[in-house]
Tab-separated table of C-alpha atoms (C1' of nucleotides) in Angstrom:
chain	number	residue	atom	x	y	z
A	3	UNK	CA	-0.072	-0.089	0.067
A	4	UNK	CA	1.181	3.601	-0.542
A	5	UNK	CA	1.208	6.184	1.835
A	6	UNK	CA	-2.181	7.510	2.295
A	7	UNK	CA	-2.873	11.278	2.096
A	8	UNK	CA	-5.020	14.125	2.998
A	9	UNK	CA	-4.689	15.567	-0.084
A	10	UNK	CA	-5.180	14.575	-3.909
A	11	UNK	CA	-1.781	16.182	-4.843
A	12	UNK	CA	0.350	16.985	-2.025
A	13	UNK	CA	2.537	19.497	-4.746
A	14	UNK	CA	0.243	21.434	-6.504
A	15	UNK	CA	1.245	22.356	-9.685
A	16	UNK	CA	3.574	19.648	-10.356
A	17	UNK	CA	2.471	16.024	-10.822
A	18	UNK	CA	3.621	14.000	-8.615
A	19	UNK	CA	3.525	10.306	-7.820
A	20	UNK	CA	5.418	10.780	-4.353
A	21	UNK	CA	3.612	11.429	-1.594
A	22	UNK	CA	4.795	14.081	0.597
A	23	UNK	CA	5.678	12.078	3.915
A	24	UNK	CA	5.067	14.774	6.622
A	25	UNK	CA	1.065	14.552	5.555
A	26	UNK	CA	0.761	10.786	5.243
A	27	UNK	CA	-1.938	9.988	7.409
A	28	UNK	CA	-0.232	6.560	8.324
A	29	UNK	CA	3.152	5.534	9.078
A	30	UNK	CA	3.479	2.144	7.240
A	31	UNK	CA	6.272	-0.470	7.617
A	32	UNK	CA	6.616	-3.745	6.219
A	33	UNK	CA	8.284	-6.096	8.470
A	34	UNK	CA	8.374	-10.081	8.770
A	35	UNK	CA	10.432	-12.867	10.609
A	36	UNK	CA	14.069	-13.309	9.208
A	37	UNK	CA	14.600	-15.507	6.147
A	38	UNK	CA	15.626	-18.026	8.185
A	39	UNK	CA	12.308	-19.071	9.853
A	40	UNK	CA	10.256	-17.557	7.219
A	41	UNK	CA	7.554	-19.809	6.493
A	42	UNK	CA	5.141	-17.521	4.967
A	43	UNK	CA	5.862	-19.877	1.715
A	44	UNK	CA	5.685	-16.439	-0.791
A	45	UNK	CA	8.786	-18.309	-2.055
A	46	UNK	CA	6.720	-21.412	-3.513
A	47	UNK	CA	9.310	-21.113	-6.590
A	48	UNK	CA	7.565	-18.097	-8.027
A	49	UNK	CA	9.376	-15.131	-6.164
A	50	UNK	CA	10.753	-14.311	-2.738
A	51	UNK	CA	9.274	-11.511	-0.792
A	52	UNK	CA	11.796	-10.282	1.826
A	53	UNK	CA	10.278	-7.494	3.961
A	54	UNK	CA	12.957	-4.714	4.745
A	55	UNK	CA	12.514	-4.620	8.606
A	56	UNK	CA	12.748	-7.049	11.298
A	57	UNK	CA	9.561	-8.239	13.116
A	58	UNK	CA	10.374	-5.807	15.955
A	59	UNK	CA	9.429	-2.948	13.791
A	60	UNK	CA	5.763	-3.616	14.693
A	61	UNK	CA	6.438	-3.395	18.636
A	62	UNK	CA	4.697	-0.410	18.490
A	63	UNK	CA	2.401	-0.328	15.895
A	64	UNK	CA	-1.101	0.965	16.457
A	65	UNK	CA	-2.655	-1.524	13.413
A	66	UNK	CA	-1.156	-4.788	12.477
A	67	UNK	CA	-2.133	-6.149	9.109
A	68	UNK	CA	-1.305	-9.932	8.417
A	69	UNK	CA	-1.417	-10.399	4.789
A	70	UNK	CA	-2.543	-13.695	2.954
A	71	UNK	CA	0.158	-16.497	3.538
A	72	UNK	CA	0.417	-19.844	1.248
A	73	UNK	CA	2.094	-21.756	4.086
A	74	UNK	CA	-1.184	-21.280	6.440
A	75	UNK	CA	-1.129	-24.583	7.137
A	76	UNK	CA	2.272	-24.619	9.132
A	77	UNK	CA	2.146	-23.111	12.393
A	78	UNK	CA	3.229	-19.425	12.041
A	79	UNK	CA	6.873	-18.658	13.849
A	80	UNK	CA	6.694	-18.227	17.500
A	81	UNK	CA	7.849	-14.320	17.227
A	82	UNK	CA	5.127	-13.472	14.989
A	83	UNK	CA	2.424	-15.152	17.691
A	84	UNK	CA	4.632	-13.506	20.362
A	85	UNK	CA	4.299	-10.066	18.296
A	86	UNK	CA	0.301	-10.408	17.784
A	87	UNK	CA	-0.479	-11.426	21.246
A	88	UNK	CA	1.558	-8.410	22.970
A	89	UNK	CA	0.254	-5.642	20.091
A	90	UNK	CA	-3.294	-7.024	21.035
A	91	UNK	CA	-2.907	-6.947	24.495
A	92	UNK	CA	-1.473	-3.414	25.023
A	93	UNK	CA	-4.507	-2.314	22.588
A	94	UNK	CA	-3.516	-2.503	18.830
A	95	UNK	CA	-5.910	-3.136	15.929
A	96	UNK	CA	-5.248	-6.600	14.588
A	97	UNK	CA	-6.442	-7.195	10.820
A	98	UNK	CA	-5.812	-10.064	8.526
A	99	UNK	CA	-6.289	-10.392	5.012
A	100	UNK	CA	-7.264	-13.789	2.908
A	101	UNK	CA	-5.341	-16.633	4.924
A	102	UNK	CA	-3.954	-14.365	7.420
A	103	UNK	CA	-6.644	-15.369	9.289
A	104	UNK	CA	-5.079	-18.649	10.296
A	105	UNK	CA	-2.305	-16.603	11.613
A	106	UNK	CA	-4.497	-14.699	13.956
A	107	UNK	CA	-6.278	-18.024	14.870
A	108	UNK	CA	-3.018	-19.427	15.869
A	109	UNK	CA	-2.333	-16.836	17.795
A	110	UNK	CA	-5.396	-17.225	19.729
A	111	UNK	CA	-7.091	-14.222	18.870
A	112	UNK	CA	-10.136	-15.487	17.002
A	113	UNK	CA	-11.623	-17.117	19.920
A	114	UNK	CA	-15.334	-16.795	20.391
A	115	UNK	CA	-15.214	-14.530	17.551
A	116	UNK	CA	-17.082	-13.978	14.183
A	117	UNK	CA	-14.367	-13.595	11.451
A	118	UNK	CA	-14.056	-14.668	7.555
A	119	UNK	CA	-11.318	-15.484	5.314
A	120	UNK	CA	-11.052	-16.621	1.800
A	121	UNK	CA	-13.921	-18.844	1.075
A	122	UNK	CA	-12.028	-21.768	-0.305
A	123	UNK	CA	-10.384	-22.066	2.651
A	124	UNK	CA	-13.114	-21.250	5.282
A	125	UNK	CA	-14.193	-24.935	6.274
A	126	UNK	CA	-10.692	-25.538	7.109
A	127	UNK	CA	-10.427	-22.408	9.066
A	128	UNK	CA	-13.262	-23.803	11.074
A	129	UNK	CA	-12.387	-27.306	11.375
A	130	UNK	CA	-9.148	-26.347	13.026
A	131	UNK	CA	-10.327	-23.881	15.250
A	132	UNK	CA	-13.800	-25.002	16.410
A	133	UNK	CA	-14.274	-21.928	18.834
A	134	UNK	CA	-13.910	-19.437	16.012
A	135	UNK	CA	-17.404	-18.948	14.041
A	136	UNK	CA	-16.139	-18.438	10.231
A	137	UNK	CA	-18.693	-16.597	7.808
A	138	UNK	CA	-17.645	-17.415	4.724
A	139	UNK	CA	-20.209	-15.182	2.827
A	140	UNK	CA	-18.976	-11.317	3.496
A	141	UNK	CA	-16.268	-9.340	2.406
A	142	UNK	CA	-14.801	-8.612	5.589
A	143	UNK	CA	-15.888	-8.572	9.543
A	144	UNK	CA	-15.182	-5.666	11.918
A	145	UNK	CA	-14.789	-6.884	15.254
A	146	UNK	CA	-13.391	-3.016	16.481
A	147	UNK	CA	-9.977	-4.647	17.715
A	148	UNK	CA	-9.907	-7.728	15.691
A	149	UNK	CA	-10.553	-7.402	11.869
A	150	UNK	CA	-10.886	-10.032	9.133
A	151	UNK	CA	-11.415	-9.923	5.314
A	152	UNK	CA	-11.945	-12.542	2.637
A	153	UNK	CA	-9.801	-13.048	-0.588
A	154	UNK	CA	-6.889	-10.256	-1.228
A	155	UNK	CA	-9.263	-7.752	-3.033
A	156	UNK	CA	-11.463	-7.858	-0.122
A	157	UNK	CA	-8.465	-6.644	1.787
A	158	UNK	CA	-8.743	-3.437	-0.141
A	159	UNK	CA	-12.304	-3.537	0.743
A	160	UNK	CA	-11.081	-3.756	4.475
A	161	UNK	CA	-8.564	-1.416	4.724
A	162	UNK	CA	-10.686	1.407	2.789
A	163	UNK	CA	-13.302	0.934	5.654
A	164	UNK	CA	-10.491	1.235	8.483
A	165	UNK	CA	-9.747	4.641	6.519
A	166	UNK	CA	-13.194	5.388	6.473
A	167	UNK	CA	-13.617	4.580	10.267
A	168	UNK	CA	-10.496	6.715	11.092
A	169	UNK	CA	-10.683	9.806	8.964
A	170	UNK	CA	-14.323	9.756	7.360
A	171	UNK	CA	-15.772	8.783	4.150
A	172	UNK	CA	-14.441	11.425	2.382
A	173	UNK	CA	-10.996	10.681	2.866
A	174	UNK	CA	-11.349	7.143	1.997
A	175	UNK	CA	-12.888	8.178	-1.380
A	176	UNK	CA	-10.093	10.083	-2.017
A	177	UNK	CA	-7.861	7.363	-1.021
A	178	UNK	CA	-9.951	4.808	-3.326
A	179	UNK	CA	-9.540	7.137	-6.229
A	180	UNK	CA	-5.961	7.750	-6.007
A	181	UNK	CA	-5.730	4.159	-6.248
A	182	UNK	CA	-8.023	3.702	-8.540
A	183	UNK	CA	-10.262	1.163	-6.997
A	184	UNK	CA	-13.895	1.189	-6.427
A	185	UNK	CA	-14.641	3.447	-3.225
A	186	UNK	CA	-17.597	1.181	-2.313
A	187	UNK	CA	-18.783	-2.132	-2.776
A	188	UNK	CA	-22.189	-2.474	-1.613
A	189	UNK	CA	-24.158	-5.395	-2.435
A	190	UNK	CA	-26.247	-4.697	-5.662
A	191	UNK	CA	-23.185	-3.974	-7.609
A	192	UNK	CA	-23.073	-6.923	-9.114
A	193	UNK	CA	-21.158	-6.495	-11.939
A	194	UNK	CA	-17.944	-5.431	-9.589
A	195	UNK	CA	-18.502	-8.066	-7.323
A	196	UNK	CA	-20.493	-11.373	-6.401
A	197	UNK	CA	-23.821	-11.212	-5.205
A	198	UNK	CA	-23.183	-13.002	-1.655
A	199	UNK	CA	-20.308	-10.819	-0.751
A	200	UNK	CA	-21.908	-7.661	1.303
A	201	UNK	CA	-19.676	-5.701	3.665
A	202	UNK	CA	-20.398	-6.244	7.416
A	203	UNK	CA	-20.774	-2.418	8.309
A	204	UNK	CA	-22.253	-2.053	11.733
A	205	UNK	CA	-25.783	-1.527	11.014
A	206	UNK	CA	-27.725	0.562	13.417
A	207	UNK	CA	-30.059	3.014	11.897
A	208	UNK	CA	-28.339	4.188	8.975
A	209	UNK	CA	-28.834	4.737	5.274
A	210	UNK	CA	-27.614	1.434	3.811
A	211	UNK	CA	-30.841	0.045	3.892
A	212	UNK	CA	-32.109	3.150	1.971
A	213	UNK	CA	-29.509	2.957	-0.500
A	214	UNK	CA	-30.380	-0.733	-1.513
A	215	UNK	CA	-34.081	0.478	-1.344
A	216	UNK	CA	-33.036	2.792	-4.402
A	217	UNK	CA	-31.094	0.656	-5.986
A	218	UNK	CA	-34.071	-1.900	-6.608
A	219	UNK	CA	-35.827	0.841	-8.492
A	220	UNK	CA	-33.847	3.144	-9.826
A	221	UNK	CA	-36.368	3.617	-12.851
A	222	UNK	CA	-38.341	5.553	-10.671
A	223	UNK	CA	-38.271	8.935	-9.545
A	224	UNK	CA	-36.247	9.097	-6.123
A	225	UNK	CA	-36.655	12.335	-4.814
A	226	UNK	CA	-34.666	13.085	-1.274
A	227	UNK	CA	-37.845	13.330	0.544
A	228	UNK	CA	-38.863	9.726	-0.437
A	229	UNK	CA	-35.775	8.400	0.315
A	230	UNK	CA	-35.736	10.295	3.796
A	231	UNK	CA	-39.220	9.079	4.394
A	232	UNK	CA	-37.646	5.324	3.899
A	233	UNK	CA	-35.424	5.625	5.991
A	234	UNK	CA	-37.376	7.500	8.676
A	235	UNK	CA	-35.512	10.427	8.739
A	236	UNK	CA	-36.114	13.931	8.069
A	237	UNK	CA	-34.428	15.235	5.080
A	238	UNK	CA	-32.074	17.263	6.508
A	239	UNK	CA	-30.788	14.276	8.927
A	240	UNK	CA	-30.683	11.887	5.650
A	241	UNK	CA	-28.517	14.021	3.576
A	242	UNK	CA	-26.049	14.513	6.255
A	243	UNK	CA	-25.836	10.779	7.487
A	244	UNK	CA	-25.833	9.982	3.956
A	245	UNK	CA	-22.613	12.066	3.250
A	246	UNK	CA	-20.933	10.850	6.692
A	247	UNK	CA	-21.585	7.051	5.197
A	248	UNK	CA	-20.871	7.230	1.669
A	249	UNK	CA	-18.624	10.563	1.551
A	250	UNK	CA	-21.073	11.606	-1.240
A	251	UNK	CA	-24.394	13.325	-1.372
A	252	UNK	CA	-27.716	11.591	-2.069
A	253	UNK	CA	-28.163	13.173	-5.559
A	254	UNK	CA	-24.340	12.623	-6.363
A	255	UNK	CA	-24.659	8.938	-5.381
A	256	UNK	CA	-27.842	8.460	-7.003
A	257	UNK	CA	-26.454	9.784	-10.385
A	258	UNK	CA	-23.525	7.488	-10.069
A	259	UNK	CA	-25.808	4.394	-9.707
A	260	UNK	CA	-27.903	5.195	-12.690
A	261	UNK	CA	-25.021	5.852	-14.917
A	262	UNK	CA	-23.683	2.234	-13.763
A	263	UNK	CA	-27.276	0.633	-14.468
A	264	UNK	CA	-27.317	2.664	-17.903
A	265	UNK	CA	-23.958	1.166	-18.757
A	266	UNK	CA	-24.989	-1.993	-18.095
A	267	UNK	CA	-28.114	-1.951	-20.263
A	268	UNK	CA	-25.748	-0.479	-23.091
A	269	UNK	CA	-23.680	-3.151	-22.854
A	270	UNK	CA	-26.071	-6.088	-22.380
A	271	UNK	CA	-29.108	-5.171	-24.206
A	272	UNK	CA	-30.164	-3.680	-27.883
A	273	UNK	CA	-32.920	-1.392	-25.951
A	274	UNK	CA	-32.729	2.130	-27.531
A	275	UNK	CA	-31.418	5.026	-25.680
A	276	UNK	CA	-34.221	6.502	-25.111
A	277	UNK	CA	-35.557	3.396	-23.291
A	278	UNK	CA	-32.065	2.892	-21.582
A	279	UNK	CA	-32.445	6.395	-20.193
A	280	UNK	CA	-35.897	6.033	-19.104
A	281	UNK	CA	-35.226	2.559	-17.524
A	282	UNK	CA	-31.696	3.992	-15.913
A	283	UNK	CA	-34.284	6.636	-14.290
A	284	UNK	CA	-32.988	9.704	-16.391
A	285	UNK	CA	-36.041	11.976	-17.327
A	286	UNK	CA	-34.794	12.226	-20.626
A	287	UNK	CA	-32.312	10.594	-23.072
A	288	UNK	CA	-30.269	14.194	-23.039
A	289	UNK	CA	-29.639	13.600	-19.309
A	290	UNK	CA	-28.042	10.586	-19.858
A	291	UNK	CA	-25.800	11.895	-22.384
A	292	UNK	CA	-24.757	14.205	-20.270
A	293	UNK	CA	-24.045	12.026	-17.360
A	294	UNK	CA	-22.259	9.381	-19.578
A	295	UNK	CA	-20.164	11.970	-20.866
A	296	UNK	CA	-18.752	13.359	-17.848
A	297	UNK	CA	-18.484	10.153	-16.492
A	298	UNK	CA	-16.600	8.315	-19.041
A	299	UNK	CA	-16.369	10.880	-21.857
A	300	UNK	CA	-18.383	9.237	-24.638
A	301	UNK	CA	-21.643	9.175	-25.961
A	302	UNK	CA	-24.003	6.384	-25.075
A	303	UNK	CA	-24.081	5.185	-28.891
A	304	UNK	CA	-20.373	5.212	-28.781
A	305	UNK	CA	-20.063	3.288	-25.576
A	306	UNK	CA	-22.326	0.736	-26.898
A	307	UNK	CA	-20.164	-0.090	-30.183
A	308	UNK	CA	-16.987	0.154	-27.890
A	309	UNK	CA	-18.528	-3.194	-26.166
A	310	UNK	CA	-20.558	-4.780	-28.727
A	311	UNK	CA	-19.006	-3.745	-32.140
A	312	UNK	CA	-20.774	-2.393	-35.086
A	313	UNK	CA	-23.719	-4.437	-35.473
B	3	DC	C1'	-26.355	26.606	-26.892
B	4	DA	C1'	-29.347	29.934	-24.047
B	5	DC	C1'	-32.638	30.485	-20.555
B	6	DT	C1'	-35.415	29.541	-16.514
B	7	DC	C1'	-36.598	27.443	-12.319
B	8	DT	C1'	-36.693	24.136	-9.149
B	9	DA	C1'	-34.667	20.442	-6.084
B	10	DG	C1'	-30.720	19.652	-3.489
B	11	DC	C1'	-26.931	20.997	-0.577
B	12	DC	C1'	-25.254	22.428	3.568
B	13	DG	C1'	-23.911	26.227	7.190
B	14	DC	C1'	-26.202	27.991	10.897
B	15	DC	C1'	-28.642	27.699	14.819
B	16	DA	C1'	-32.001	25.928	18.355
B	17	DT	C1'	-33.619	21.956	20.522
B	18	DC	C1'	-33.546	17.351	21.839
C	8	DT	C1'	-21.925	18.750	28.648
C	9	DA	C1'	-21.188	16.542	24.077
C	10	DG	C1'	-23.439	14.431	20.325
C	11	DA	C1'	-27.394	14.331	17.568
C	12	DT	C1'	-31.813	16.034	15.270
C	13	DG	C1'	-34.104	18.695	11.758
C	14	DG	C1'	-35.847	23.183	10.504
C	15	DC	C1'	-34.513	27.560	8.087
C	16	DG	C1'	-33.058	29.823	3.988
C	17	DG	C1'	-29.264	31.420	0.813
C	18	DC	C1'	-26.988	29.542	-3.226
C	19	DT	C1'	-26.582	26.778	-7.269
C	20	DA	C1'	-26.218	23.015	-10.111
C	21	DG	C1'	-28.496	20.610	-13.209
C	22	DA	C1'	-33.544	19.311	-15.438
C	23	DG	C1'	-36.111	20.706	-18.561
DNA sequence: CACTCTAGCCGCCATC
DNA sequence: TAGATGGCGGCTAGAG
């Protein structure tokens, strides 16, 4: 992961890929056990990953992230287990990606908790650690002090979730944009993620249910007051909460969802543009054109030809 | 492309 | 007291 920044470009006026360290929101260090007792299996005749720092570099970390390991069937090195137990005991946040959950489980950190891991090894994790409750259907699970995530891409979702918790949705969206990943994997967006994968955000009275509600009826008018009523909030509170949770205003989010739906219709059907616009909830075809133009810079017809070729 | 006018956004503030 | 709520109203993006 590159350092996470507060601004999009720390050096206005000149393009830069090199973030300004003084403005980084996280101080990130990659560390691991020495080559001698490394059993994380990244070798495997493919390539070797050699961390540039010893395991002790994580001794005072606020957050420890354990990546997926191919050698998850072996017991992790003792120094790793010690580090994780110590870190957790002193209040650090522990996260795992993919098979990294096996390492946390070996350290005894997952006992009695609901967690997730890659679906292909979820059964094995549950079998080896009967006290761990494994849920293979979610992208990630946030226990507050312990966070686990599914396959590698879900690790990105999890870490964006962490940024969202630490610094708010707006910053998380900027990080996502900077790294060219989708800022938000909700259910519903099935072209991006398999249907069963739904983020396990803390529920509570929020706007998530209303977003699902809206996604189901994008073709209908969805004025603010209707969505607020569905969420059982005033319009003012709804817009405020919506922005806090997604980093976008309701109208902006709605427009983006409608563009996504329209693109899917253009890609997969022969419906006339007028009809695509109507089905995606745009009042007029001109409106669809406008939105598509600003989103991806092409007209509906051009877009369709890019995907389907000339008829 | 120019124009109008509505709906949405959000700062502010009293209130819960 | 701190934090959430929701009404008000000015500003404006965007629909028509």
